[in-house]
mmCIF file of C-alpha atoms in Angstrom:
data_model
loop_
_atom_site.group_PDB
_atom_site.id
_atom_site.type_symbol
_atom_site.label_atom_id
_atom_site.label_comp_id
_atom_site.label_asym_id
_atom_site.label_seq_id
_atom_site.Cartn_x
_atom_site.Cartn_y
_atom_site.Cartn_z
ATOM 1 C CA UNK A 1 5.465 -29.065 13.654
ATOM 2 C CA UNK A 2 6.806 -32.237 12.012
ATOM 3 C CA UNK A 3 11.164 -31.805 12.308
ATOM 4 C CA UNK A 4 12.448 -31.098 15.925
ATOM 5 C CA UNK A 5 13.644 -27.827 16.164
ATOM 6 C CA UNK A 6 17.247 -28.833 16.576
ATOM 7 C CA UNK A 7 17.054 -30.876 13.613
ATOM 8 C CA UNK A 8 16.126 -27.592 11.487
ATOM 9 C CA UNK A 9 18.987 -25.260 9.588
ATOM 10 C CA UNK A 10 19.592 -21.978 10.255
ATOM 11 C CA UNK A 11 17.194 -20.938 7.256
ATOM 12 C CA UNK A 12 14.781 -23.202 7.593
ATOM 13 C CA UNK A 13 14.811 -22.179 11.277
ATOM 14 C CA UNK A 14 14.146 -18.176 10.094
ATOM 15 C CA UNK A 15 11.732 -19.575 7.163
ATOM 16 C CA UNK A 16 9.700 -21.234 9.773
ATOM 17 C CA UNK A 17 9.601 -18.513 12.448
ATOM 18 C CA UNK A 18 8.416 -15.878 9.763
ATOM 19 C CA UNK A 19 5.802 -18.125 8.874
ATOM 20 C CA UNK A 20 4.382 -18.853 12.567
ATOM 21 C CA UNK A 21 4.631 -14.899 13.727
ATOM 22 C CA UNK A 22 2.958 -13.937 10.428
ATOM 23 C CA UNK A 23 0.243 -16.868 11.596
ATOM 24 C CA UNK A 24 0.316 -15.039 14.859
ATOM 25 C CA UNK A 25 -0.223 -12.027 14.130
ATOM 26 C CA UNK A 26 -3.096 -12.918 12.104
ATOM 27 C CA UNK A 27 -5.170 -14.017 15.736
ATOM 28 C CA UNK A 28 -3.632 -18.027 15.524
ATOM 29 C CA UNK A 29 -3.001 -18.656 19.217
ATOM 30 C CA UNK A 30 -1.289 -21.726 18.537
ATOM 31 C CA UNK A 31 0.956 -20.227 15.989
ATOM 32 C CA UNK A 32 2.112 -17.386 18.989
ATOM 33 C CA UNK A 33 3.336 -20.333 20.941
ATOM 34 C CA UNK A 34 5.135 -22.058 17.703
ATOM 35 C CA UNK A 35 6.907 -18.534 16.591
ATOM 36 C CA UNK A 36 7.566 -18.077 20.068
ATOM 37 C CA UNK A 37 9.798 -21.415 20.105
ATOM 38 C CA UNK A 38 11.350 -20.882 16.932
ATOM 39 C CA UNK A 39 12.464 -17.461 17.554
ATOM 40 C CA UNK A 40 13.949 -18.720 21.647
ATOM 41 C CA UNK A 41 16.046 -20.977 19.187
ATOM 42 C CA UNK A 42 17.177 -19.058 16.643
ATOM 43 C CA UNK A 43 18.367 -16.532 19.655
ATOM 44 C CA UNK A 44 20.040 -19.205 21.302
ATOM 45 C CA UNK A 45 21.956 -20.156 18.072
ATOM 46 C CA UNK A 46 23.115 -16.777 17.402
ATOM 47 C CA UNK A 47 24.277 -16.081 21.230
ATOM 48 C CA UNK A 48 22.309 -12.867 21.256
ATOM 49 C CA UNK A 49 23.825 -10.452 24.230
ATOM 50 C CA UNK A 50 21.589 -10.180 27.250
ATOM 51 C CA UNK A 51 19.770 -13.282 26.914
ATOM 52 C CA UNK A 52 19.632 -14.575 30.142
ATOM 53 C CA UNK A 53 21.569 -17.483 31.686
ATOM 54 C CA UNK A 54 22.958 -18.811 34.682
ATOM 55 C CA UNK A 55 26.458 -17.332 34.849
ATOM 56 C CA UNK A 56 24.516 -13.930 35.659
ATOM 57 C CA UNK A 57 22.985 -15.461 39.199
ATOM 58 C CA UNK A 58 24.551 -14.316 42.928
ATOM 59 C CA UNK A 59 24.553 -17.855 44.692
ATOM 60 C CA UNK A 60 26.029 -17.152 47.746
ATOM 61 C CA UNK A 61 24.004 -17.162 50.773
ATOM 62 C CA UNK A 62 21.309 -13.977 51.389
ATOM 63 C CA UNK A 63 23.768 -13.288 54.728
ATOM 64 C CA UNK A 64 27.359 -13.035 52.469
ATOM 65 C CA UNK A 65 25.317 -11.234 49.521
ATOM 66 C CA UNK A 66 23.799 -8.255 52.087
ATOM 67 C CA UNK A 67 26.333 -5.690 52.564
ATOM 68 C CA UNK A 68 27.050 -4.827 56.214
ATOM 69 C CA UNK A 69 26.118 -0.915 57.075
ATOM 70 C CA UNK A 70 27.971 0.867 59.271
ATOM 71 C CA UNK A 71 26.416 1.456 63.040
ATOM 72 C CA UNK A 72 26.073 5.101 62.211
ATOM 73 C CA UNK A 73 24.023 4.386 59.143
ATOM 74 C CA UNK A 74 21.545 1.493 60.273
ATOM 75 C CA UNK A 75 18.331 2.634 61.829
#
C-alpha cells in the first residue's frame, strides 16, 4: 500500500477498503490484514459507538474496585 493511511480521504479510504475485503474474501491473506487496517481507520474517523478506548477502563486499585460484603453474606 503506497499512501499512508492517514494521508488517504474519506473516499479513497472506503474505495480502498472495498477493494482489500473483496481481495479477502477471495482467499488473499495479505489483503485480510490490509482491509482489516483500512476498515480500524475508517471506524476511527467516523467515531463509531462502542469502539473501545481508554476512558471505559476502572484504574483504581483491585482493593478500592472489590466491593466489601457484608459479614452475614461472606462465606
Amino acid at each position: 500500500m503506497a499512501p499512508m493511511v492517514s494521508e488517504l480521504s474519506d473516499a479513497e479510504l472506503q474505495d480502498m477498503a472495498a477493494m482489500w475485503r473483496t481481495e479477502a474474501l477471495r482467499g488473499s491473506k495479505e489483503a485480510r490484514g490490509q482491509a482489516h487496517l483500512l476498515e480500524v481507520e475508517q471506524r476511527r474517523r467516523l467515531g463509531v459507538p462502542g469502539l473501545r478506548d481508554n476512558t471505559d477502563l476502572d484504574l483504581r486499585p483491585l482493593a478500592e474496585r472489590q466491593v466489601r460484603r457484608s459479614w452475614w453474606q461472606r462465606g
